[in-house]
Amino acid sequence: MNFRQSLLMFCIAVAVAVAVVPVFAADPANLNIHIGIEPPNLDQHSIFRDETIPLMNLLFEGLVRSDGKGGYVPGMAEKWEASADGLEYTFTIRKGATWSNGDPVTAADFVYGLRRALDPATASMYSYILYPFRNAQAVNEGELPAEMVGVRAEGDKVTYTLEHPTSYILSILAMPFAMPGNRDFIEPLGGDYASDANLLVSNGPYTLKEWRHSDRLVLAKNPRYWNAEDIKLDTITVYVISDSDDAVDLFLEKELDLVDVPDHYLGDFEARGLAGPAYSDGAVFYLEFNIRDPVLSNSKIRKAIAYALDREALVRDVLANGSLPAMSVVAPSISSGAGGFYRDLVPQHFNDHDVAAAKALLAEAMLELGVERLPPLTLISDDGDRMKNISTLIQRMVRSSLGIDVRIQSLPFRERLERMYDGDFQIILAGLGPDYDDPMTYLEQWSTGGLFNFSGYVSAEYDRLIGLASAEADPEERLAHLEAAESLLMEDMPIAPVYFRMRNWAHQADVTGIVRRSLWPDPDLYRAEKTRK
Amino acid sequence: MSLFSYIMRRVLISLLTVFVVVSITFFLMNLMPGDPFIGNKAVPKAIKDNLYAKYGLDKPLFERYLMYLGNLAKGDLGMSMTYKNQKVINVIKQAFPVSADLGIRSLIFGVIGGLLLGVIAALHHNGPWDTTATLLAIIGVSIPGFLIGTLVQYIFGFLFSNVIKDVFNTTYQLIPIARWEGFRYTLLPSFALGFSSLALTSRMMRTSMLDVLHQDYIKTAKSKGLTPLQVTWRHTIRNAILPVITVLGPMTAAIMTGTFVIEKIFAIPGLGKFFVQSVQMYDYTMILGLTLFFSTFLIFMNLVVDIAYGFIDPRIRLAKGKA
């Protein structure tokens, strides 16, 4: 090899090294994740999309924080106590609690935060979750001034007053809407608050370092955070990627550390040994019947359809991801409010695939309705593959077991929602996820005027049971009321539960400490760590 | 009439056009049944009312129209209803430069490449160069951008990166297939986006060149002893390029304001997605803002093209003086 040849080889080697080196120089303490939408804003008090909540959990901190195991640990508060009647909670703000601009976090910031979240002018989408606080609903509806909401500050103590004893109040206080607000920072900005990296002040483990809209957000560890030594990542880069297949591709190229695995990739991920354990996101999927319909007004028809479904086959053959058959409404991952999980204490309410009972009910119903043959029923579902497959299977099950013809109408998501909100359907396939850690988050929906009660279901007895449970301070008594309510709901069957959804996700092998759960924030990255190479 | 007064007249007409476009869009858009604040969850009516009041949707349609025009006169496009704390103008300011950057790269690739191909094809009429150029043009015209995009992603993201993986044992991507980080990242999307312009330009240029080449003045030019280069450059291209310039206006406007599909495929944070998304989400202020922006840009590009005519072909006189 002469000199010129060696020089050429050397140059090629350098060029290759320059091209390859960036891979090995990867930053050890940066986590790459993605979010499916460009955040509408990052205003802790007026969140519009659930997708931003994992970010709020990193940027902000409430009085308490999820411990990742179902409980709550001190956050901005160092301790708290509840009054004997369960109507007052007093929190002591920890010393050294600081905003990212250096201002101290005070009890008054929490008072301001709650008032701001409920102020009609803020127009917060999820403010109804705060209605357990005294007068919160009236304030939110503009009937009372914001000062009337049940919260007050004295020194370093902030005291919340509740409408009813609310055992799950900590899970609400951990949510962004109940987080503090830095009034001096927010008020001068008005509507521009939290619309850019420099227009946000935070008090959580991370600060917003950069926000390239529709592209990425960079969160940097907040050195002023009281527990900064337990925060193991220097930065978290959040890419805005709306296409879930793109996210999967980037994950497979190791450019993302965490990804939700879409159905059609699950087999591939399992084959490569990448799929993490499925987890319950708390969502229950069900058929909602329109009780205003002359045929479906008969509860025996509704029950016949509910009993006829073979959920076991459905979760095995169509979902095939660990989802569970639902013969009740409250998902297995929800606490009972009296210790342990509700579903462990309260068994499901009827048998799956009970065709004999279904046929008997149908026969009785036909007699009551005075018909020989039922007209075909229309089932509305979303137009995604999964929902279409589920509705097709339901169609087949109902026809083979009961001889009822079901027509399927698949609609785009928003259109399906509008039909549901307008009550313009016979049967609709819908899902409901939990807002807070209590069976009530599902059960209150079907009381008269309940938010998800699109069926037209009205039962004085059901309303009474929900009312009793709301007002009951004793956990055991309350649980009994909740159980009775759920049981009645499954007797009247305005909705026929189908399955409790499980979700599939994956993370890179060098990442630990990510918590997936059925309640906000999901995913919880507070304890995430990354050890690369 | 001078060029200046011609431009002034065109600007006035443009303003009127934009006004009509915005007005029609405003009323058409409000005919769509739908709710900008529909979310994954049902919310109480009181909360819906709060939102409607905050965005002024509780007021009668005509009052909202007047309010919008009033704000528009002050240069205020309003707040987006999807990106709650974002001003529409800021969304455009952030996303347009990205789309324009990609668009200019694609145009440079598409137009210059297309012109070259067209010229070469015409000069070698019915030869192998012509066949190649025509074939490329047909491929470019008939295969939509999203397919080309996916195809190059497959080639570079899978085939090419597998080779790199085998040879260098790394997953490093020399030519990345998604995102918008630097020059390397612009290559594939610019190619995918520019390919159809390349095809269109080359076809038009070829046809137009062939037409011109048969004209008498070309024979004259040749017979008076000009070199082939002089004939091609001064007499053929200059005359043949006019139809291409005509389509260049709308083409530039369309490409530079972002394309939904290419930007989505390559995860580019440009303006394209907002056009589609704003309609899907009933983001009224965003729909109006984008319509206004796009129509203004399109009208402006057409004006630029009209003025450019005058420079390229002195026979075209925009400002018709009194004879």
mmCIF file of C-alpha atoms in Angstrom, chain B:
data_model
loop_
_atom_site.group_PDB
_atom_site.id
_atom_site.type_symbol
_atom_site.label_atom_id
_atom_site.label_comp_id
_atom_site.label_asym_id
_atom_site.label_seq_id
_atom_site.Cartn_x
_atom_site.Cartn_y
_atom_site.Cartn_z
ATOM 1 C CA MET B 1 -50.351 53.356 -16.978
ATOM 2 C CA SER B 2 -47.177 52.587 -15.182
ATOM 3 C CA LEU B 3 -46.200 49.289 -13.648
ATOM 4 C CA PHE B 4 -46.792 50.843 -10.241
ATOM 5 C CA SER B 5 -50.396 51.738 -10.881
ATOM 6 C CA TYR B 6 -50.924 48.327 -12.458
ATOM 7 C CA ILE B 7 -49.701 46.715 -9.253
ATOM 8 C CA MET B 8 -51.853 49.007 -7.131
ATOM 9 C CA ARG B 9 -54.915 48.073 -9.132
ATOM 10 C CA ARG B 10 -54.113 44.392 -8.792
ATOM 11 C CA VAL B 11 -53.625 44.785 -5.035
ATOM 12 C CA LEU B 12 -57.022 46.460 -4.666
ATOM 13 C CA ILE B 13 -58.717 43.710 -6.649
ATOM 14 C CA SER B 14 -56.862 41.158 -4.538
ATOM 15 C CA LEU B 15 -58.108 42.708 -1.313
ATOM 16 C CA LEU B 16 -61.647 42.524 -2.591
ATOM 17 C CA THR B 17 -61.132 38.905 -3.614
ATOM 18 C CA VAL B 18 -59.759 37.989 -0.201
ATOM 19 C CA PHE B 19 -62.706 39.717 1.470
ATOM 20 C CA VAL B 20 -65.166 37.713 -0.620
ATOM 21 C CA VAL B 21 -63.259 34.485 0.039
ATOM 22 C CA VAL B 22 -63.229 35.078 3.796
ATOM 23 C CA SER B 23 -66.922 36.001 3.873
ATOM 24 C CA ILE B 24 -68.001 32.950 1.895
ATOM 25 C CA THR B 25 -65.770 30.705 4.016
ATOM 26 C CA PHE B 26 -67.176 32.191 7.202
ATOM 27 C CA PHE B 27 -70.764 31.408 6.341
ATOM 28 C CA LEU B 28 -70.097 28.056 4.641
ATOM 29 C CA MET B 29 -68.042 26.928 7.608
ATOM 30 C CA ASN B 30 -70.828 27.765 10.005
ATOM 31 C CA LEU B 31 -73.200 25.655 7.947
ATOM 32 C CA MET B 32 -71.195 22.560 8.881
ATOM 33 C CA PRO B 33 -72.988 20.717 11.630
ATOM 34 C CA GLY B 34 -70.525 20.106 14.431
ATOM 35 C CA ASP B 35 -69.049 21.285 17.649
ATOM 36 C CA PRO B 36 -65.472 22.555 18.053
ATOM 37 C CA PHE B 37 -65.398 21.562 21.703
ATOM 38 C CA ILE B 38 -66.433 17.950 21.401
ATOM 39 C CA GLY B 39 -63.864 15.932 23.327
ATOM 40 C CA ASN B 40 -63.286 12.327 24.269
ATOM 41 C CA LYS B 41 -65.462 12.865 27.279
ATOM 42 C CA ALA B 42 -68.927 14.222 27.662
ATOM 43 C CA VAL B 43 -68.871 17.353 29.798
ATOM 44 C CA PRO B 44 -71.691 19.089 31.647
ATOM 45 C CA LYS B 45 -73.676 21.661 29.729
ATOM 46 C CA ALA B 46 -72.508 24.462 32.028
ATOM 47 C CA ILE B 47 -68.899 23.776 31.018
ATOM 48 C CA LYS B 48 -69.845 23.729 27.334
ATOM 49 C CA ASP B 49 -71.579 27.071 27.846
ATOM 50 C CA ASN B 50 -68.429 28.478 29.480
ATOM 51 C CA LEU B 51 -66.396 27.430 26.449
ATOM 52 C CA TYR B 52 -68.905 28.829 23.976
ATOM 53 C CA ALA B 53 -68.951 32.119 25.845
ATOM 54 C CA LYS B 54 -65.158 32.281 26.013
ATOM 55 C CA TYR B 55 -64.852 31.950 22.234
ATOM 56 C CA GLY B 56 -67.825 34.155 21.471
ATOM 57 C CA LEU B 57 -69.795 31.311 19.888
ATOM 58 C CA ASP B 58 -72.823 32.113 22.009
ATOM 59 C CA LYS B 59 -73.481 35.221 19.918
ATOM 60 C CA PRO B 60 -75.606 35.340 16.755
ATOM 61 C CA LEU B 61 -73.873 34.460 13.483
ATOM 62 C CA PHE B 62 -73.943 37.901 11.906
ATOM 63 C CA GLU B 63 -72.635 39.580 15.018
ATOM 64 C CA ARG B 64 -69.765 37.080 15.059
ATOM 65 C CA TYR B 65 -69.084 37.853 11.400
ATOM 66 C CA LEU B 66 -68.861 41.579 12.069
ATOM 67 C CA MET B 67 -66.672 40.925 15.106
ATOM 68 C CA TYR B 68 -64.361 38.771 13.014
ATOM 69 C CA LEU B 69 -64.072 41.411 10.308
ATOM 70 C CA GLY B 70 -63.438 44.073 12.949
ATOM 71 C CA ASN B 71 -60.632 42.015 14.487
ATOM 72 C CA LEU B 72 -59.283 41.219 11.043
ATOM 73 C CA ALA B 73 -59.027 44.913 10.258
ATOM 74 C CA LYS B 74 -56.866 45.200 13.371
ATOM 75 C CA GLY B 75 -54.720 42.325 12.121
ATOM 76 C CA ASP B 76 -56.076 39.898 14.732
ATOM 77 C CA LEU B 77 -56.889 36.447 13.426
ATOM 78 C CA GLY B 78 -58.139 35.300 16.807
ATOM 79 C CA MET B 79 -57.315 32.345 19.035
ATOM 80 C CA SER B 80 -57.357 28.787 17.770
ATOM 81 C CA MET B 81 -60.169 26.692 19.189
ATOM 82 C CA THR B 82 -58.138 23.493 19.036
ATOM 83 C CA TYR B 83 -54.824 24.878 20.325
ATOM 84 C CA LYS B 84 -56.488 26.772 23.096
ATOM 85 C CA ASN B 85 -53.854 29.277 24.087
ATOM 86 C CA GLN B 86 -52.392 29.757 20.622
ATOM 87 C CA LYS B 87 -53.114 32.696 18.393
ATOM 88 C CA VAL B 88 -53.848 31.590 14.833
ATOM 89 C CA ILE B 89 -51.248 34.039 13.589
ATOM 90 C CA ASN B 90 -48.602 32.397 15.804
ATOM 91 C CA VAL B 91 -49.447 28.938 14.515
ATOM 92 C CA ILE B 92 -48.940 30.202 10.972
ATOM 93 C CA LYS B 93 -45.749 31.994 11.962
ATOM 94 C CA GLN B 94 -44.331 28.831 13.501
ATOM 95 C CA ALA B 95 -45.402 26.310 10.906
ATOM 96 C CA PHE B 96 -45.185 28.241 7.650
ATOM 97 C CA PRO B 97 -41.379 28.693 7.628
ATOM 98 C CA VAL B 98 -40.973 24.912 7.874
ATOM 99 C CA SER B 99 -43.378 24.284 5.009
ATOM 100 C CA ALA B 100 -41.831 27.098 2.994
ATOM 101 C CA ASP B 101 -38.351 25.697 3.609
ATOM 102 C CA LEU B 102 -39.397 22.272 2.414
ATOM 103 C CA GLY B 103 -41.395 23.812 -0.409
ATOM 104 C CA ILE B 104 -38.494 25.870 -1.738
ATOM 105 C CA ARG B 105 -36.197 22.851 -1.673
ATOM 106 C CA SER B 106 -38.795 20.794 -3.540
ATOM 107 C CA LEU B 107 -39.371 23.575 -6.031
ATOM 108 C CA ILE B 108 -35.683 23.983 -6.712
ATOM 109 C CA PHE B 109 -35.406 20.256 -7.230
ATOM 110 C CA GLY B 110 -38.642 19.960 -9.176
ATOM 111 C CA VAL B 111 -38.481 23.045 -11.353
ATOM 112 C CA ILE B 112 -34.790 23.112 -12.190
ATOM 113 C CA GLY B 113 -34.704 19.352 -12.607
ATOM 114 C CA GLY B 114 -37.883 19.422 -14.633
ATOM 115 C CA LEU B 115 -36.698 22.213 -16.913
ATOM 116 C CA LEU B 116 -33.412 20.412 -17.524
ATOM 117 C CA LEU B 117 -35.151 17.144 -18.266
ATOM 118 C CA GLY B 118 -37.642 18.859 -20.530
ATOM 119 C CA VAL B 119 -34.960 20.689 -22.480
ATOM 120 C CA ILE B 120 -32.783 17.606 -22.868
ATOM 121 C CA ALA B 121 -35.757 15.511 -23.937
ATOM 122 C CA ALA B 122 -36.842 18.019 -26.539
ATOM 123 C CA LEU B 123 -33.379 18.481 -27.960
ATOM 124 C CA HIS B 124 -33.001 14.715 -28.311
ATOM 125 C CA HIS B 125 -36.513 14.206 -29.580
ATOM 126 C CA ASN B 126 -37.346 10.481 -29.888
ATOM 127 C CA GLY B 127 -33.885 9.531 -28.688
ATOM 128 C CA PRO B 128 -33.058 7.534 -25.548
ATOM 129 C CA TRP B 129 -32.835 10.733 -23.435
ATOM 130 C CA ASP B 130 -36.324 11.651 -24.502
ATOM 131 C CA THR B 131 -37.658 8.216 -23.624
ATOM 132 C CA THR B 132 -36.019 8.334 -20.196
ATOM 133 C CA ALA B 133 -37.340 11.804 -19.449
ATOM 134 C CA THR B 134 -40.827 10.930 -20.647
ATOM 135 C CA LEU B 135 -40.816 7.757 -18.575
ATOM 136 C CA LEU B 136 -39.756 9.691 -15.476
ATOM 137 C CA ALA B 137 -42.416 12.266 -16.158
ATOM 138 C CA ILE B 138 -45.109 9.638 -16.537
ATOM 139 C CA ILE B 139 -44.014 7.972 -13.310
ATOM 140 C CA GLY B 140 -44.004 11.312 -11.545
ATOM 141 C CA VAL B 141 -47.397 12.328 -12.789
ATOM 142 C CA SER B 142 -49.095 9.014 -12.177
ATOM 143 C CA ILE B 143 -47.627 7.992 -8.809
ATOM 144 C CA PRO B 144 -48.973 10.174 -6.024
ATOM 145 C CA GLY B 145 -46.573 11.825 -3.582
ATOM 146 C CA PHE B 146 -47.551 9.688 -0.633
ATOM 147 C CA LEU B 147 -46.600 6.537 -2.516
ATOM 148 C CA ILE B 148 -43.278 7.976 -3.571
ATOM 149 C CA GLY B 149 -42.742 9.113 0.000
ATOM 150 C CA THR B 150 -43.470 5.677 1.406
ATOM 151 C CA LEU B 151 -41.348 4.071 -1.281
ATOM 152 C CA VAL B 152 -38.251 6.149 -0.559
ATOM 153 C CA GLN B 153 -38.822 5.600 3.148
ATOM 154 C CA TYR B 154 -38.835 1.881 2.493
ATOM 155 C CA ILE B 155 -35.721 2.061 0.366
ATOM 156 C CA PHE B 156 -33.716 4.230 2.752
ATOM 157 C CA GLY B 157 -35.276 3.234 6.042
ATOM 158 C CA PHE B 158 -35.242 -0.498 5.377
ATOM 159 C CA LEU B 159 -33.129 -1.668 2.454
ATOM 160 C CA PHE B 160 -30.376 0.928 2.730
ATOM 161 C CA SER B 161 -30.245 0.887 6.538
ATOM 162 C CA ASN B 162 -30.048 -2.902 6.495
ATOM 163 C CA VAL B 163 -26.980 -2.638 4.316
ATOM 164 C CA ILE B 164 -25.477 -0.113 6.721
ATOM 165 C CA LYS B 165 -26.363 -2.381 9.594
ATOM 166 C CA ASP B 166 -24.626 -5.337 7.967
ATOM 167 C CA VAL B 167 -21.535 -3.433 6.914
ATOM 168 C CA PHE B 168 -20.963 -1.088 9.851
ATOM 169 C CA ASN B 169 -22.988 -2.874 12.523
ATOM 170 C CA THR B 170 -24.899 0.247 13.535
ATOM 171 C CA THR B 171 -28.447 1.521 13.263
ATOM 172 C CA TYR B 172 -27.220 4.978 12.321
ATOM 173 C CA GLN B 173 -29.300 6.496 9.571
ATOM 174 C CA LEU B 174 -27.369 8.485 7.037
ATOM 175 C CA ILE B 175 -30.523 9.611 5.284
ATOM 176 C CA PRO B 176 -33.252 9.671 7.915
ATOM 177 C CA ILE B 177 -36.786 8.817 6.900
ATOM 178 C CA ALA B 178 -38.722 11.080 9.240
ATOM 179 C CA ARG B 179 -38.613 14.250 11.335
ATOM 180 C CA TRP B 180 -37.097 17.624 10.578
ATOM 181 C CA GLU B 181 -33.690 18.119 12.159
ATOM 182 C CA GLY B 182 -31.191 19.255 9.577
ATOM 183 C CA PHE B 183 -30.098 18.977 5.971
ATOM 184 C CA ARG B 184 -29.995 15.168 5.927
ATOM 185 C CA TYR B 185 -33.616 15.130 6.986
ATOM 186 C CA THR B 186 -34.757 17.332 4.134
ATOM 187 C CA LEU B 187 -33.565 15.061 1.344
ATOM 188 C CA LEU B 188 -36.315 12.467 1.161
ATOM 189 C CA PRO B 189 -39.310 14.751 1.740
ATOM 190 C CA SER B 190 -37.987 17.303 -0.770
ATOM 191 C CA PHE B 191 -37.611 14.521 -3.306
ATOM 192 C CA ALA B 192 -41.060 13.082 -2.616
ATOM 193 C CA LEU B 193 -42.742 16.458 -2.683
ATOM 194 C CA GLY B 194 -40.799 17.797 -5.661
ATOM 195 C CA PHE B 195 -41.136 14.738 -7.836
ATOM 196 C CA SER B 196 -44.564 15.559 -9.208
ATOM 197 C CA SER B 197 -43.510 19.157 -9.953
ATOM 198 C CA LEU B 198 -40.494 17.727 -11.709
ATOM 199 C CA ALA B 199 -42.691 15.519 -13.817
ATOM 200 C CA LEU B 200 -45.159 18.261 -14.603
ATOM 201 C CA THR B 201 -42.477 20.826 -15.417
ATOM 202 C CA SER B 202 -40.500 18.481 -17.628
ATOM 203 C CA ARG B 203 -43.580 17.444 -19.592
ATOM 204 C CA MET B 204 -44.677 21.010 -20.137
ATOM 205 C CA MET B 205 -41.191 22.148 -20.992
ATOM 206 C CA ARG B 206 -40.688 19.311 -23.455
ATOM 207 C CA THR B 207 -43.958 19.930 -25.294
ATOM 208 C CA SER B 208 -43.424 23.636 -25.343
ATOM 209 C CA MET B 209 -39.829 23.266 -26.559
ATOM 210 C CA LEU B 210 -40.859 20.926 -29.368
ATOM 211 C CA ASP B 211 -43.458 23.442 -30.415
ATOM 212 C CA VAL B 212 -40.952 26.275 -30.475
ATOM 213 C CA LEU B 213 -38.271 24.232 -32.234
ATOM 214 C CA HIS B 214 -40.513 23.956 -35.300
ATOM 215 C CA GLN B 215 -41.048 27.678 -35.532
ATOM 216 C CA ASP B 216 -39.636 29.642 -38.426
ATOM 217 C CA TYR B 217 -37.593 31.984 -36.261
ATOM 218 C CA ILE B 218 -35.552 29.042 -35.010
ATOM 219 C CA LYS B 219 -34.686 28.183 -38.592
ATOM 220 C CA THR B 220 -33.812 31.836 -39.111
ATOM 221 C CA ALA B 221 -31.625 31.838 -36.039
ATOM 222 C CA LYS B 222 -29.855 28.705 -37.164
ATOM 223 C CA SER B 223 -29.391 29.957 -40.696
ATOM 224 C CA LYS B 224 -27.909 33.245 -39.593
ATOM 225 C CA GLY B 225 -25.146 31.169 -38.055
ATOM 226 C CA LEU B 226 -25.833 31.224 -34.318
ATOM 227 C CA THR B 227 -24.258 28.420 -32.299
ATOM 228 C CA PRO B 228 -26.647 25.670 -31.106
ATOM 229 C CA LEU B 229 -26.224 26.914 -27.539
ATOM 230 C CA GLN B 230 -27.238 30.434 -28.507
ATOM 231 C CA VAL B 231 -30.240 29.123 -30.417
ATOM 232 C CA THR B 232 -31.360 26.995 -27.495
ATOM 233 C CA TRP B 233 -30.740 29.528 -24.784
ATOM 234 C CA ARG B 234 -31.873 32.764 -26.371
ATOM 235 C CA HIS B 235 -34.527 31.670 -28.789
ATOM 236 C CA THR B 236 -35.909 28.327 -27.735
ATOM 237 C CA ILE B 237 -35.936 28.256 -23.939
ATOM 238 C CA ARG B 238 -36.904 31.860 -23.548
ATOM 239 C CA ASN B 239 -39.964 31.332 -25.686
ATOM 240 C CA ALA B 240 -40.777 27.861 -24.421
ATOM 241 C CA ILE B 241 -40.608 28.661 -20.726
ATOM 242 C CA LEU B 242 -43.724 30.866 -20.624
ATOM 243 C CA PRO B 243 -46.316 28.109 -20.021
ATOM 244 C CA VAL B 244 -44.112 26.772 -17.229
ATOM 245 C CA ILE B 245 -43.977 30.201 -15.606
ATOM 246 C CA THR B 246 -47.770 30.294 -15.718
ATOM 247 C CA VAL B 247 -48.193 27.166 -13.642
ATOM 248 C CA LEU B 248 -45.317 28.139 -11.371
ATOM 249 C CA GLY B 249 -47.492 30.640 -9.457
ATOM 250 C CA PRO B 250 -50.180 28.289 -8.194
ATOM 251 C CA MET B 251 -47.596 25.491 -7.889
ATOM 252 C CA THR B 252 -45.416 27.593 -5.605
ATOM 253 C CA ALA B 253 -48.359 28.652 -3.485
ATOM 254 C CA ALA B 254 -49.583 25.076 -3.133
ATOM 255 C CA ILE B 255 -46.205 23.583 -2.323
ATOM 256 C CA MET B 256 -44.947 26.287 -0.014
ATOM 257 C CA THR B 257 -48.020 26.396 2.199
ATOM 258 C CA GLY B 258 -47.524 22.783 3.125
ATOM 259 C CA THR B 259 -48.908 19.491 2.052
ATOM 260 C CA PHE B 260 -50.813 17.358 4.490
ATOM 261 C CA VAL B 261 -49.700 13.963 3.232
ATOM 262 C CA ILE B 262 -45.973 14.475 2.769
ATOM 263 C CA GLU B 263 -45.683 16.341 6.065
ATOM 264 C CA LYS B 264 -47.536 13.586 7.848
ATOM 265 C CA ILE B 265 -45.517 10.772 6.304
ATOM 266 C CA PHE B 266 -42.222 12.437 7.179
ATOM 267 C CA ALA B 267 -43.380 13.876 10.520
ATOM 268 C CA ILE B 268 -42.566 17.441 9.464
ATOM 269 C CA PRO B 269 -44.012 20.173 11.666
ATOM 270 C CA GLY B 270 -45.346 22.245 8.785
ATOM 271 C CA LEU B 271 -48.568 24.010 7.965
ATOM 272 C CA GLY B 272 -50.125 21.229 5.897
ATOM 273 C CA LYS B 273 -51.824 19.337 8.688
ATOM 274 C CA PHE B 274 -53.584 22.422 9.979
ATOM 275 C CA PHE B 275 -55.560 22.758 6.750
ATOM 276 C CA VAL B 276 -57.078 19.315 7.205
ATOM 277 C CA GLN B 277 -57.210 19.223 10.963
ATOM 278 C CA SER B 278 -58.880 22.596 11.384
ATOM 279 C CA VAL B 279 -61.809 21.423 9.287
ATOM 280 C CA GLN B 280 -62.021 18.093 11.084
ATOM 281 C CA MET B 281 -61.942 19.773 14.483
ATOM 282 C CA TYR B 282 -64.277 22.650 13.542
ATOM 283 C CA ASP B 283 -61.539 25.075 14.535
ATOM 284 C CA TYR B 284 -63.382 28.041 13.026
ATOM 285 C CA THR B 285 -60.755 30.704 13.608
ATOM 286 C CA MET B 286 -58.034 28.466 12.227
ATOM 287 C CA ILE B 287 -60.045 27.613 9.095
ATOM 288 C CA LEU B 288 -60.581 31.296 8.396
ATOM 289 C CA GLY B 289 -57.010 32.255 9.189
ATOM 290 C CA LEU B 290 -55.570 29.603 6.909
ATOM 291 C CA THR B 291 -58.003 30.364 4.098
ATOM 292 C CA LEU B 292 -57.051 33.997 4.331
ATOM 293 C CA PHE B 293 -53.367 33.193 4.386
ATOM 294 C CA PHE B 294 -53.508 30.748 1.506
ATOM 295 C CA SER B 295 -55.644 32.914 -0.752
ATOM 296 C CA THR B 296 -53.461 35.940 -0.120
ATOM 297 C CA PHE B 297 -50.354 33.935 -0.879
ATOM 298 C CA LEU B 298 -51.853 32.459 -4.032
ATOM 299 C CA ILE B 299 -52.973 35.839 -5.315
ATOM 300 C CA PHE B 300 -49.555 37.265 -4.539
ATOM 301 C CA MET B 301 -47.769 34.477 -6.412
ATOM 302 C CA ASN B 302 -49.989 34.999 -9.427
ATOM 303 C CA LEU B 303 -49.155 38.676 -9.380
ATOM 304 C CA VAL B 304 -45.449 37.859 -9.242
ATOM 305 C CA VAL B 305 -45.886 35.529 -12.220
ATOM 306 C CA ASP B 306 -47.717 38.168 -14.212
ATOM 307 C CA ILE B 307 -44.967 40.652 -13.576
ATOM 308 C CA ALA B 308 -42.341 38.056 -14.431
ATOM 309 C CA TYR B 309 -43.963 37.559 -17.849
ATOM 310 C CA GLY B 310 -43.041 41.098 -18.761
ATOM 311 C CA PHE B 311 -39.408 40.513 -18.036
ATOM 312 C CA ILE B 312 -39.172 37.229 -19.882
ATOM 313 C CA ASP B 313 -41.218 38.167 -22.890
ATOM 314 C CA PRO B 314 -41.099 41.833 -23.769
ATOM 315 C CA ARG B 315 -44.070 41.313 -26.102
ATOM 316 C CA ILE B 316 -46.290 40.888 -23.061
ATOM 317 C CA ARG B 317 -47.144 44.318 -21.760
ATOM 318 C CA LEU B 318 -48.984 44.264 -18.497
ATOM 319 C CA ALA B 319 -49.558 47.946 -18.376
ATOM 320 C CA LYS B 320 -51.341 48.614 -21.635
ATOM 321 C CA GLY B 321 -50.447 52.152 -22.498
ATOM 322 C CA LYS B 322 -52.504 54.184 -24.914
ATOM 323 C CA ALA B 323 -51.378 53.316 -28.411
#
